[in-house]
Amino acid sequence: MEKERRLIQIRIQRLKEKIPVSKDNLKDLLKNGLFLFILFFSILFLITIKTHLVSGNSMLPTLQNKDRLFVVKNKEPKRYALVTFQPREKQGESYVKRVIGIPGDRIWMDQNTVYLNHQMAATNPTPPNEKNLSGVELPDGTLKVRVTWEVAAKLKGMSTIPSNSFFVLGDNRKNSTDSRELGLIDQDKIEGVVTFRYYPLARLGLIE
């Protein structure tokens, strides 16, 4: 009995003793930890972020041709945010534009001219008929945009922008293919919200 008790005490004592870690073992632990850390954030990056190469000058002066961007996937587009999307009519392509109209915004038509206003109630009357110009902001904040007749036919009868739909424009409106030709952009076609320009390095930074 005494012998068994002695053996138990010896085992307990050994468990209490600290086992020294060699420098080689410590280096291996640090390397493995760093590898797992990098692997985790690489997977997280691939899941939540995509890249976009700007093609053309439709977003001047905000973005320039060949700018490279980080885009956050599945982020809810806010008004005036930059988004990338796949136009329904041009499979395989990706555009970057600015969100001007969001679901619930007041929208009405005058022939092929669209009026957008997020501040006016749906009962407000149509503003006076002025010259049809692309992207004119009227004194009350209403945006007046001329669209193609095909888009006008699709928007006819709408009083508000439907849910999961967005009206987008290029910042360089004289040289941009956007909702004036493409119509409203469905949310399931939006790839994400532009957050950061990583190239060229001279213009590196967050995108407002």
Short mmCIF file of C-alpha atoms in Angstrom, two decimals:
data_model
loop_
_atom_site.label_atom_id
_atom_site.label_comp_id
_atom_site.label_asym_id
_atom_site.label_seq_id
_atom_site.Cartn_x
_atom_site.Cartn_y
_atom_site.Cartn_z
CA MET A 1 0.00 0.00 0.00
CA GLU A 2 2.80 2.36 0.92
CA LYS A 3 4.59 1.50 -2.30
CA GLU A 4 1.53 2.34 -4.43
CA ARG A 5 1.08 5.64 -2.62
CA ARG A 6 4.71 6.47 -3.28
CA LEU A 7 4.30 5.76 -6.99
CA ILE A 8 1.24 8.03 -7.18
CA GLN A 9 3.15 10.86 -5.50
CA ILE A 10 6.02 10.45 -7.95
CA ARG A 11 3.63 10.66 -10.91
CA ILE A 12 1.94 13.77 -9.51
CA GLN A 13 5.32 15.38 -8.96
CA ARG A 14 6.32 14.70 -12.55
CA LEU A 15 3.09 16.26 -13.82
CA LYS A 16 3.80 19.39 -11.80
CA GLU A 17 7.28 19.74 -13.23
CA LYS A 18 7.60 22.16 -16.13
CA ILE A 19 8.94 20.63 -19.30
CA PRO A 20 11.45 23.05 -20.83
CA VAL A 21 10.77 24.11 -24.42
CA SER A 22 13.80 24.19 -26.67
CA LYS A 23 14.50 27.15 -28.96
CA ASP A 24 13.88 24.96 -32.00
CA ASN A 25 10.48 23.91 -30.69
CA LEU A 26 9.61 27.53 -29.95
CA LYS A 27 10.57 28.59 -33.49
CA ASP A 28 8.41 25.82 -34.95
CA LEU A 29 5.47 26.91 -32.81
CA LEU A 30 5.85 30.53 -33.93
CA LYS A 31 6.15 29.54 -37.60
CA ASN A 32 3.07 27.33 -37.42
CA GLY A 33 1.12 30.04 -35.62
CA LEU A 34 2.11 32.65 -38.19
CA PHE A 35 1.18 30.32 -41.04
CA LEU A 36 -2.27 29.65 -39.56
CA PHE A 37 -2.78 33.38 -38.97
CA ILE A 38 -1.93 34.23 -42.60
CA LEU A 39 -4.04 31.33 -43.89
CA PHE A 40 -7.06 32.44 -41.87
CA PHE A 41 -6.95 36.04 -43.08
CA SER A 42 -6.26 34.97 -46.67
CA ILE A 43 -9.40 32.84 -46.67
CA LEU A 44 -11.36 35.66 -45.01
CA PHE A 45 -10.08 38.11 -47.65
CA LEU A 46 -11.09 35.84 -50.53
CA ILE A 47 -14.57 35.37 -49.07
CA THR A 48 -15.32 39.05 -48.41
CA ILE A 49 -13.19 41.02 -50.91
CA LYS A 50 -12.86 41.06 -54.69
CA THR A 51 -10.69 43.20 -56.93
CA HIS A 52 -11.79 45.39 -59.83
CA LEU A 53 -9.80 46.94 -62.67
CA VAL A 54 -11.23 50.24 -63.89
CA SER A 55 -11.61 50.29 -67.66
CA GLY A 56 -12.26 53.63 -69.34
CA ASN A 57 -12.92 57.16 -68.15
CA SER A 58 -16.58 57.00 -67.10
CA MET A 59 -15.75 57.69 -63.45
CA LEU A 60 -13.42 60.65 -63.90
CA PRO A 61 -12.27 62.47 -61.85
CA THR A 62 -12.95 60.06 -58.96
CA LEU A 63 -11.42 57.03 -60.67
CA GLN A 64 -9.03 56.84 -63.58
CA ASN A 65 -8.46 54.25 -66.27
CA LYS A 66 -6.44 51.26 -64.97
CA ASP A 67 -7.08 52.05 -61.30
CA ARG A 68 -7.27 48.86 -59.22
CA LEU A 69 -9.85 48.63 -56.46
CA PHE A 70 -10.88 46.50 -53.52
CA VAL A 71 -14.61 45.76 -53.44
CA VAL A 72 -16.45 44.49 -50.35
CA LYS A 73 -18.83 41.73 -51.43
CA ASN A 74 -22.47 41.58 -50.32
CA LYS A 75 -22.37 45.01 -48.69
CA GLU A 76 -25.62 46.98 -48.77
CA PRO A 77 -25.20 49.86 -51.27
CA LYS A 78 -25.85 53.29 -49.80
CA ARG A 79 -26.70 56.45 -51.71
CA TYR A 80 -23.64 57.91 -53.50
CA ALA A 81 -21.55 54.79 -52.82
CA LEU A 82 -19.46 53.39 -55.66
CA VAL A 83 -20.48 49.88 -56.66
CA THR A 84 -19.37 47.32 -59.20
CA PHE A 85 -21.98 45.28 -61.04
CA GLN A 86 -22.49 42.97 -63.98
CA PRO A 87 -24.78 44.53 -66.60
CA ARG A 88 -27.51 42.15 -67.63
CA GLU A 89 -27.02 42.96 -71.32
CA LYS A 90 -23.23 42.43 -71.26
CA GLN A 91 -22.38 39.12 -69.66
CA GLY A 92 -18.84 38.73 -68.37
CA GLU A 93 -18.24 42.47 -67.96
CA SER A 94 -18.07 44.45 -64.73
CA TYR A 95 -18.84 48.17 -64.42
CA VAL A 96 -18.18 50.62 -61.61
CA LYS A 97 -20.69 53.45 -61.09
CA ARG A 98 -22.12 55.67 -58.37
CA VAL A 99 -25.47 54.89 -56.73
CA ILE A 100 -27.82 57.84 -57.24
CA GLY A 101 -31.24 56.33 -56.64
CA ILE A 102 -32.10 53.68 -54.04
CA PRO A 103 -35.27 51.69 -53.28
CA GLY A 104 -38.13 53.94 -52.20
CA ASP A 105 -36.92 57.09 -53.97
CA ARG A 106 -39.60 59.06 -55.82
CA ILE A 107 -39.37 58.54 -59.58
CA TRP A 108 -41.53 59.80 -62.41
CA MET A 109 -41.30 60.17 -66.18
CA ASP A 110 -41.85 62.85 -68.79
CA GLN A 111 -41.43 61.13 -72.15
CA ASN A 112 -37.81 59.92 -72.02
CA THR A 113 -36.79 62.11 -69.08
CA VAL A 114 -36.56 60.63 -65.58
CA TYR A 115 -37.03 62.70 -62.44
CA LEU A 116 -35.51 61.36 -59.22
CA ASN A 117 -36.00 62.81 -55.77
CA HIS A 118 -35.52 61.06 -52.42
CA GLN A 119 -36.82 64.05 -50.42
CA MET A 120 -40.22 64.53 -52.08
CA ALA A 121 -43.39 62.67 -51.16
CA ALA A 122 -45.06 60.55 -53.82
CA THR A 123 -47.93 63.08 -53.99
CA ASN A 124 -45.72 65.98 -55.11
CA PRO A 125 -46.52 67.30 -58.58
CA THR A 126 -44.19 66.95 -61.52
CA PRO A 127 -41.85 69.97 -61.77
CA PRO A 128 -42.12 72.30 -64.76
CA ASN A 129 -41.05 70.85 -68.10
CA GLU A 130 -37.60 72.24 -68.86
CA LYS A 131 -34.96 71.40 -71.45
CA ASN A 132 -34.15 67.70 -71.59
CA LEU A 133 -30.57 67.55 -70.38
CA SER A 134 -28.65 64.64 -68.87
CA GLY A 135 -28.06 64.87 -65.15
CA VAL A 136 -29.45 68.32 -64.30
CA GLU A 137 -30.22 69.00 -60.64
CA LEU A 138 -33.26 71.24 -60.21
CA PRO A 139 -33.56 73.81 -57.38
CA ASP A 140 -35.63 71.47 -55.18
CA GLY A 141 -32.99 68.73 -55.36
CA THR A 142 -34.72 66.72 -58.07
CA LEU A 143 -32.33 65.08 -60.50
CA LYS A 144 -33.45 65.28 -64.11
CA VAL A 145 -31.91 62.65 -66.38
CA ARG A 146 -32.62 61.80 -69.99
CA VAL A 147 -32.67 58.06 -70.71
CA THR A 148 -33.07 55.93 -73.81
CA TRP A 149 -36.59 55.25 -75.02
CA GLU A 150 -36.13 51.58 -74.18
CA VAL A 151 -35.31 52.40 -70.56
CA ALA A 152 -38.15 54.94 -70.48
CA ALA A 153 -40.59 52.19 -71.47
CA LYS A 154 -39.37 50.00 -68.58
CA LEU A 155 -39.67 52.83 -66.04
CA LYS A 156 -43.06 54.07 -67.25
CA GLY A 157 -45.71 53.90 -64.56
CA MET A 158 -43.28 53.69 -61.64
CA SER A 159 -43.76 56.10 -58.75
CA THR A 160 -40.86 54.86 -56.62
CA ILE A 161 -37.75 52.81 -57.25
CA PRO A 162 -38.67 49.20 -56.43
CA SER A 163 -37.00 47.20 -53.69
CA ASN A 164 -33.66 45.63 -54.61
CA SER A 165 -33.18 48.07 -57.51
CA PHE A 166 -30.77 50.97 -57.94
CA PHE A 167 -30.26 53.86 -60.35
CA VAL A 168 -26.55 54.40 -61.06
CA LEU A 169 -24.59 57.01 -62.98
CA GLY A 170 -20.97 57.53 -63.91
CA ASP A 171 -19.27 60.61 -62.48
CA ASN A 172 -18.20 61.54 -66.01
CA ARG A 173 -21.75 61.60 -67.33
CA LYS A 174 -20.80 62.68 -70.84
CA ASN A 175 -18.87 59.44 -71.28
CA SER A 176 -20.63 56.75 -69.27
CA THR A 177 -22.83 53.73 -69.93
CA ASP A 178 -25.09 53.58 -66.89
CA SER A 179 -28.76 53.48 -65.88
CA ARG A 180 -29.59 55.93 -68.65
CA GLU A 181 -28.97 53.06 -71.09
CA LEU A 182 -29.09 50.02 -68.81
CA GLY A 183 -32.08 50.92 -66.67
CA LEU A 184 -32.34 50.06 -62.98
CA ILE A 185 -29.68 47.69 -61.68
CA ASP A 186 -30.93 44.68 -59.73
CA GLN A 187 -29.23 44.09 -56.40
CA ASP A 188 -28.36 40.52 -57.35
CA LYS A 189 -26.21 41.97 -60.15
CA ILE A 190 -24.25 44.20 -57.77
CA GLU A 191 -20.94 42.59 -56.84
CA GLY A 192 -20.11 44.89 -53.95
CA VAL A 193 -19.17 48.34 -52.69
CA VAL A 194 -15.85 49.95 -53.62
CA THR A 195 -13.86 50.80 -50.51
CA PHE A 196 -10.17 51.12 -51.38
CA ARG A 197 -7.84 51.89 -54.30
CA TYR A 198 -4.64 49.86 -54.02
CA TYR A 199 -3.05 50.87 -57.34
CA PRO A 200 -1.45 53.08 -58.48
CA LEU A 201 0.45 53.69 -55.27
CA ALA A 202 0.41 57.45 -55.86
CA ARG A 203 -3.38 57.41 -55.40
CA LEU A 204 -3.51 54.68 -52.76
CA GLY A 205 -6.30 55.18 -50.27
CA LEU A 206 -9.93 54.89 -49.23
CA ILE A 207 -12.65 55.68 -51.75
CA GLU A 208 -15.32 58.11 -50.58
#
